[in-house]
Amino acid sequence: QVHVVESGGNSVQAGGSLTLSCTVSGVTDRHFCMGWFRQAPGKERERLACMSMGSGTTYYTDSAAGRFIISQNAAKNKLFMHMNSLTSEDTGMYYCAADVQYSGEWCASVQYRFWGQGTQVTVSS
């Protein structure tokens, strides 16, 4: 059974930085994707960034590009998201997700089945 666990959420001042961590267990296929999503209060969940854990290929949406960087510790099935220059607009629940990456599939288009419980990020101005 696949388990996804996020950590690292906190309250920070605007302009600050934060690093979120995500660990996945129970994945038996070496070709899988992990991604970060965010749900701000009163808004729908949005995709931020994802990585093909086998190749290291990354994808960022406009909301994340330029300020957020994702990296992996492949040996430990961990995905990190380093967030910089945070603003109040970045406040929300951050979720990590994982799923198998099929041949020819982009991680950006994966319909993730396995989700963590989320970690809260609050940015105060």
XYZ file of N, CA, C and O in Angstrom:
500
model
N 0.838 -1.189 0.000
C 0.000 0.000 0.000
C 0.879 1.247 0.000
O 1.854 1.317 0.733
N 0.493 2.210 -0.816
C 1.279 3.430 -0.954
C 0.874 4.431 0.118
O -0.304 4.683 0.337
N 1.867 4.979 0.782
C 1.649 6.025 1.781
C 2.450 7.257 1.421
O 3.608 7.140 0.999
N 1.823 8.402 1.565
C 2.478 9.678 1.277
C 2.381 10.550 2.522
O 1.289 10.713 3.079
N 3.503 11.089 2.952
C 3.515 11.903 4.160
C 4.288 13.189 3.899
O 5.454 13.144 3.485
N 3.634 14.317 4.153
C 4.290 15.619 4.010
C 4.702 16.148 5.382
O 4.108 15.785 6.401
N 5.668 17.042 5.374
C 6.075 17.730 6.589
C 6.739 19.040 6.207
O 7.076 19.258 5.036
N 6.934 19.893 7.207
C 7.669 21.133 6.978
C 6.831 22.384 6.970
O 7.383 23.493 6.951
N 5.523 22.262 6.980
C 4.677 23.442 6.993
C 4.883 24.241 8.271
O 5.167 23.688 9.327
N 4.715 25.567 8.134
C 4.957 26.427 9.290
C 4.372 27.807 9.012
O 3.844 28.065 7.918
N 4.472 28.665 9.992
C 4.098 30.069 9.830
C 5.369 30.874 9.619
O 6.315 30.742 10.403
N 5.383 31.681 8.569
C 6.565 32.479 8.247
C 6.150 33.898 7.890
O 4.988 34.147 7.541
N 7.110 34.790 7.945
C 6.876 36.167 7.546
C 6.985 36.294 6.034
O 7.722 35.530 5.380
N 6.274 37.244 5.486
C 6.386 37.504 4.055
C 7.839 37.793 3.691
O 8.550 38.472 4.435
N 8.249 37.256 2.569
C 9.633 37.386 2.135
C 10.521 36.258 2.605
O 11.663 36.133 2.150
N 10.005 35.437 3.479
C 10.788 34.338 4.022
C 10.790 33.114 3.137
O 10.215 33.101 2.045
N 11.433 32.081 3.628
C 11.581 30.829 2.885
C 11.138 29.654 3.747
O 11.127 29.742 4.978
N 10.815 28.581 3.076
C 10.379 27.373 3.767
C 10.649 26.187 2.863
O 10.548 26.317 1.636
N 10.992 25.066 3.457
C 11.191 23.839 2.689
C 10.231 22.770 3.174
O 10.193 22.462 4.370
N 9.461 22.235 2.244
C 8.551 21.138 2.539
C 9.181 19.819 2.107
O 9.930 19.778 1.136
N 8.847 18.768 2.840
C 9.355 17.435 2.524
C 8.192 16.480 2.318
O 7.137 16.627 2.939
N 8.418 15.524 1.464
C 7.408 14.494 1.198
C 8.105 13.159 1.068
O 9.089 13.034 0.331
N 7.590 12.175 1.777
C 8.137 10.831 1.708
C 7.050 9.879 1.227
O 5.922 9.916 1.742
N 7.389 9.056 0.271
C 6.447 8.053 -0.217
C 7.003 6.665 0.084
O 8.199 6.419 -0.045
N 6.129 5.770 0.487
C 6.519 4.386 0.744
C 5.506 3.468 0.075
O 4.375 3.871 -0.203
N 5.953 2.270 -0.203
C 5.061 1.283 -0.795
C 5.000 1.304 -2.305
O 4.257 0.533 -2.907
N 5.790 2.191 -2.957
C 5.822 2.214 -4.415
C 6.793 1.146 -4.883
O 7.958 1.155 -4.509
N 6.331 0.257 -5.732
C 7.159 -0.845 -6.192
C 7.722 -0.601 -7.587
O 8.629 -1.306 -8.015
N 7.199 0.373 -8.299
C 7.666 0.682 -9.643
C 8.696 1.804 -9.564
O 8.435 2.829 -8.918
N 9.848 1.649 -10.199
C 10.872 2.683 -10.127
C 10.509 3.900 -10.959
O 11.110 4.967 -10.818
N 9.528 3.754 -11.839
C 9.064 4.879 -12.654
C 7.792 5.431 -12.024
O 6.695 4.906 -12.237
N 7.954 6.466 -11.233
C 6.787 7.094 -10.637
C 7.004 8.588 -10.512
O 8.133 9.081 -10.576
N 5.905 9.283 -10.391
C 5.914 10.732 -10.284
C 5.525 11.142 -8.875
O 4.748 10.460 -8.202
N 6.059 12.274 -8.464
C 5.632 12.920 -7.226
C 5.380 14.383 -7.534
O 6.097 14.993 -8.336
N 4.359 14.921 -6.901
C 4.024 16.303 -7.183
C 3.562 17.050 -5.950
O 3.143 16.452 -4.962
N 3.665 18.368 -6.025
C 3.192 19.261 -4.969
C 1.993 20.050 -5.469
O 1.999 20.554 -6.598
N 1.015 20.156 -4.598
C -0.205 20.898 -4.879
C -0.490 21.826 -3.711
O 0.035 21.635 -2.610
N -1.344 22.803 -3.961
C -1.690 23.750 -2.913
C -3.184 24.066 -2.991
O -3.741 24.204 -4.083
N -3.775 24.206 -1.826
C -5.160 24.675 -1.775
C -5.242 25.854 -0.824
O -5.077 25.694 0.394
N -5.468 27.025 -1.381
C -5.614 28.234 -0.585
C -7.045 28.314 -0.066
O -7.953 27.726 -0.647
N -7.246 29.053 1.015
C -8.600 29.184 1.567
C -9.590 29.692 0.528
O -9.351 30.704 -0.132
N -10.677 28.966 0.360
C -11.719 29.382 -0.560
C -11.422 29.146 -2.024
O -12.184 29.579 -2.894
N -10.325 28.464 -2.302
C -9.939 28.219 -3.694
C -9.801 26.733 -3.972
O -9.702 25.925 -3.054
N -9.785 26.402 -5.238
C -9.590 25.006 -5.621
C -8.112 24.632 -5.494
O -7.227 25.494 -5.541
N -7.885 23.361 -5.357
C -6.511 22.876 -5.287
C -5.819 23.106 -6.625
O -6.405 22.860 -7.681
N -4.594 23.580 -6.575
C -3.841 23.837 -7.794
C -2.530 23.065 -7.784
O -1.928 22.828 -6.759
N -2.111 22.701 -8.980
C -0.843 21.995 -9.153
C 0.283 23.015 -9.096
O 0.169 24.115 -9.631
N 1.386 22.655 -8.457
C 2.531 23.550 -8.368
C 3.736 23.030 -9.146
O 4.312 23.736 -9.975
N 4.129 21.814 -8.841
C 5.344 21.277 -9.453
C 5.340 19.773 -9.315
O 4.670 19.227 -8.434
N 6.081 19.114 -10.178
C 6.173 17.664 -10.072
C 7.497 17.189 -10.650
O 8.183 17.927 -11.357
N 7.816 15.954 -10.319
C 9.082 15.387 -10.766
C 8.907 13.924 -11.114
O 8.193 13.190 -10.412
N 9.535 13.533 -12.198
C 9.667 12.116 -12.510
C 10.817 11.592 -11.660
O 11.966 11.987 -11.859
N 10.516 10.725 -10.719
C 11.527 10.313 -9.761
C 12.602 9.434 -10.395
O 13.701 9.305 -9.859
N 12.306 8.829 -11.524
C 13.296 8.010 -12.189
C 14.302 8.842 -12.969
O 15.508 8.629 -12.874
N 13.808 9.814 -13.727
C 14.679 10.623 -14.577
C 15.095 11.937 -13.946
O 16.074 12.550 -14.368
N 14.331 12.407 -12.968
C 14.606 13.717 -12.371
C 14.003 14.875 -13.141
O 14.204 16.040 -12.772
N 13.281 14.591 -14.192
C 12.640 15.659 -14.969
C 11.609 16.377 -14.121
O 10.813 15.747 -13.448
N 11.638 17.700 -14.177
C 10.728 18.500 -13.372
C 9.777 19.316 -14.232
O 10.035 19.574 -15.409
N 8.702 19.723 -13.633
C 7.710 20.567 -14.286
C 7.182 21.543 -13.242
O 6.908 21.146 -12.110
N 7.070 22.813 -13.633
C 6.560 23.841 -12.743
C 5.404 24.583 -13.405
O 5.465 24.900 -14.592
N 4.411 24.901 -12.623
C 3.366 25.779 -13.129
C 3.799 27.225 -12.925
O 4.794 27.500 -12.237
N 3.038 28.144 -13.471
C 3.369 29.559 -13.341
C 3.384 30.007 -11.883
O 4.126 30.918 -11.512
N 2.556 29.370 -11.057
C 2.490 29.768 -9.643
C 3.772 29.448 -8.888
O 4.073 30.069 -7.865
N 4.518 28.464 -9.384
C 5.709 28.008 -8.683
C 7.012 28.419 -9.359
O 8.035 28.579 -8.691
N 6.986 28.575 -10.653
C 8.217 28.837 -11.403
C 8.891 30.119 -10.924
O 8.236 31.136 -10.729
N 10.197 30.031 -10.725
C 10.977 31.194 -10.336
C 11.151 31.363 -8.842
O 12.131 31.966 -8.401
N 10.231 30.844 -8.033
C 10.347 30.981 -6.578
C 10.441 29.643 -5.861
O 11.005 29.554 -4.777
N 9.869 28.625 -6.439
C 9.873 27.299 -5.817
C 10.792 26.374 -6.606
O 10.802 26.416 -7.846
N 11.524 25.553 -5.899
C 12.409 24.585 -6.546
C 12.181 23.233 -5.898
O 12.191 23.126 -4.666
N 11.983 22.204 -6.717
C 11.817 20.867 -6.168
C 13.078 20.054 -6.395
O 13.774 20.225 -7.406
N 13.373 19.186 -5.442
C 14.537 18.313 -5.537
C 14.172 16.986 -4.895
O 13.161 16.870 -4.205
N 15.010 16.006 -5.148
C 14.693 14.681 -4.621
C 15.868 14.049 -3.914
O 17.016 14.383 -4.153
N 15.537 13.143 -3.029
C 16.503 12.180 -2.494
C 15.940 10.842 -2.947
O 15.105 10.243 -2.281
N 16.368 10.439 -4.126
C 15.756 9.273 -4.753
C 15.931 8.011 -3.909
O 15.042 7.158 -3.859
N 17.072 7.913 -3.240
C 17.335 6.709 -2.461
C 16.319 6.537 -1.338
O 16.038 5.417 -0.905
N 15.796 7.660 -0.862
C 14.853 7.609 0.246
C 13.434 7.921 -0.183
O 12.567 8.141 0.654
N 13.188 7.968 -1.487
C 11.859 8.287 -2.019
C 11.314 9.575 -1.416
O 10.149 9.621 -0.974
N 12.149 10.585 -1.381
C 11.752 11.868 -0.829
C 11.750 12.938 -1.912
O 12.629 12.972 -2.767
N 10.769 13.818 -1.804
C 10.696 14.982 -2.674
C 10.614 16.214 -1.782
O 9.853 16.241 -0.818
N 11.410 17.218 -2.141
C 11.436 18.456 -1.371
C 10.928 19.606 -2.245
O 11.080 19.583 -3.466
N 10.372 20.600 -1.595
C 10.030 21.835 -2.312
C 10.565 23.008 -1.496
O 10.112 23.238 -0.365
N 11.520 23.707 -2.084
C 12.131 24.862 -1.448
C 11.392 26.099 -1.947
O 11.410 26.390 -3.148
N 10.774 26.815 -1.021
C 9.945 27.956 -1.381
C 10.609 29.242 -0.897
O 10.970 29.350 0.280
N 10.757 30.192 -1.797
C 11.426 31.450 -1.486
C 10.494 32.633 -1.760
O 9.512 32.504 -2.484
N 10.847 33.764 -1.171
C 10.095 35.015 -1.387
C 8.601 34.799 -1.198
O 7.785 35.183 -2.037
N 8.260 34.195 -0.095
C 6.861 33.860 0.167
C 6.028 35.112 0.402
O 6.509 36.101 0.992
N 4.792 35.059 -0.071
C 3.843 36.144 0.145
C 2.578 35.559 0.773
O 2.413 34.337 0.848
N 1.686 36.433 1.166
C 0.431 35.971 1.773
C -0.379 35.127 0.800
O -1.186 34.290 1.214
N -0.146 35.330 -0.489
C -0.840 34.539 -1.508
C -0.420 33.068 -1.477
O -1.085 32.213 -2.063
N 0.698 32.788 -0.826
C 1.178 31.408 -0.743
C 0.578 30.664 0.444
O 0.836 29.469 0.627
N -0.212 31.322 1.240
C -0.858 30.668 2.376
C -1.830 29.599 1.890
O -2.603 29.816 0.964
N -1.759 28.442 2.542
C -2.665 27.371 2.159
C -2.189 26.032 2.676
O -1.149 25.929 3.325
N -2.961 25.014 2.359
C -2.577 23.648 2.683
C -1.829 23.083 1.490
O -2.315 23.150 0.358
N -0.669 22.541 1.753
C 0.173 21.989 0.705
C 0.124 20.463 0.756
O 0.328 19.861 1.814
N -0.142 19.888 -0.387
C -0.280 18.447 -0.486
C 0.784 17.860 -1.410
O 1.143 18.468 -2.420
N 1.212 16.669 -1.066
C 2.097 15.901 -1.917
C 1.317 14.702 -2.447
O 0.449 14.157 -1.742
N 1.622 14.315 -3.662
C 0.948 13.177 -4.268
C 1.955 12.335 -5.041
O 3.005 12.834 -5.460
N 1.609 11.081 -5.239
C 2.494 10.168 -5.964
C 1.658 9.195 -6.784
O 0.512 8.890 -6.432
N 2.248 8.739 -7.870
C 1.599 7.707 -8.677
C 2.580 7.167 -9.696
O 3.609 7.793 -9.979
N 2.220 6.042 -10.264
C 3.042 5.401 -11.276
C 3.097 6.282 -12.526
O 2.106 6.898 -12.909
N 4.252 6.335 -13.142
C 4.415 7.038 -14.408
C 4.505 6.011 -15.527
O 5.477 5.258 -15.612
N 3.518 5.995 -16.371
C 3.500 5.051 -17.475
C 4.350 5.568 -18.630
O 4.620 6.759 -18.742
N 4.773 4.653 -19.477
C 5.656 4.993 -20.583
C 5.073 6.117 -21.426
O 3.913 6.041 -21.845
N 5.856 7.174 -21.669
C 5.415 8.290 -22.490
C 4.561 9.298 -21.773
O 4.129 10.291 -22.371
N 4.304 9.082 -20.498
C 3.424 9.986 -19.753
C 4.232 11.068 -19.062
O 5.287 10.807 -18.502
N 3.727 12.288 -19.115
C 4.345 13.389 -18.402
C 3.789 13.440 -16.983
O 2.592 13.296 -16.772
N 4.665 13.718 -16.047
C 4.204 13.843 -14.664
C 3.180 14.959 -14.507
O 2.306 14.882 -13.643
N 3.274 15.976 -15.347
C 2.355 17.100 -15.252
C 0.918 16.702 -15.569
O -0.012 17.410 -15.199
N 0.734 15.558 -16.249
C -0.622 15.164 -16.637
C -1.129 13.954 -15.861
O -2.239 13.493 -16.097
N -0.317 13.471 -14.923
C -0.726 12.307 -14.136
C -1.917 12.657 -13.253
O -1.949 13.713 -12.625
N -2.885 11.765 -13.221
C -4.019 11.892 -12.297
C -3.651 11.098 -11.051
O -3.856 9.906 -10.955
N -3.094 11.802 -10.076
C -2.536 11.146 -8.900
C -3.611 10.462 -8.058
O -4.659 11.034 -7.776
N -3.289 9.254 -7.649
C -4.211 8.493 -6.803
C -3.829 8.506 -5.332
O -4.678 8.307 -4.473
N -2.570 8.753 -5.045
C -2.087 8.622 -3.677
C -1.685 9.995 -3.141
O -0.802 10.650 -3.703
N -2.315 10.381 -2.055
C -2.157 11.719 -1.504
C -1.781 11.683 -0.038
O -2.202 10.770 0.696
N -1.044 12.694 0.386
C -0.786 12.878 1.798
C -1.911 13.667 2.443
O -2.858 14.101 1.779
N -1.769 13.869 3.745
C -2.793 14.583 4.510
C -2.638 16.100 4.412
O -3.555 16.829 4.786
N -1.512 16.558 3.944
C -1.303 17.993 3.798
C -0.507 18.587 4.944
O -0.487 18.048 6.057
N 0.162 19.683 4.660
C 0.896 20.417 5.673
C 0.601 21.907 5.463
O 0.621 22.397 4.331
N 0.290 22.610 6.539
C -0.185 23.988 6.451
C 0.970 24.978 6.378
O 1.918 24.909 7.172
N 0.858 25.897 5.434
C 1.799 27.008 5.320
C 1.015 28.300 5.486
O 0.029 28.520 4.789
N 1.461 29.118 6.413
C 0.815 30.402 6.646
C 1.856 31.502 6.532
O 2.874 31.466 7.234
N 1.607 32.443 5.646
C 2.547 33.547 5.432
C 1.866 34.828 5.891
O 0.798 35.191 5.393
N 2.496 35.492 6.827
C 1.932 36.723 7.368
C 2.726 37.926 6.882
O 3.953 37.874 6.763
N 2.015 38.995 6.616
C 2.676 40.202 6.090
C 2.956 41.195 7.209
O 2.511 41.018 8.337
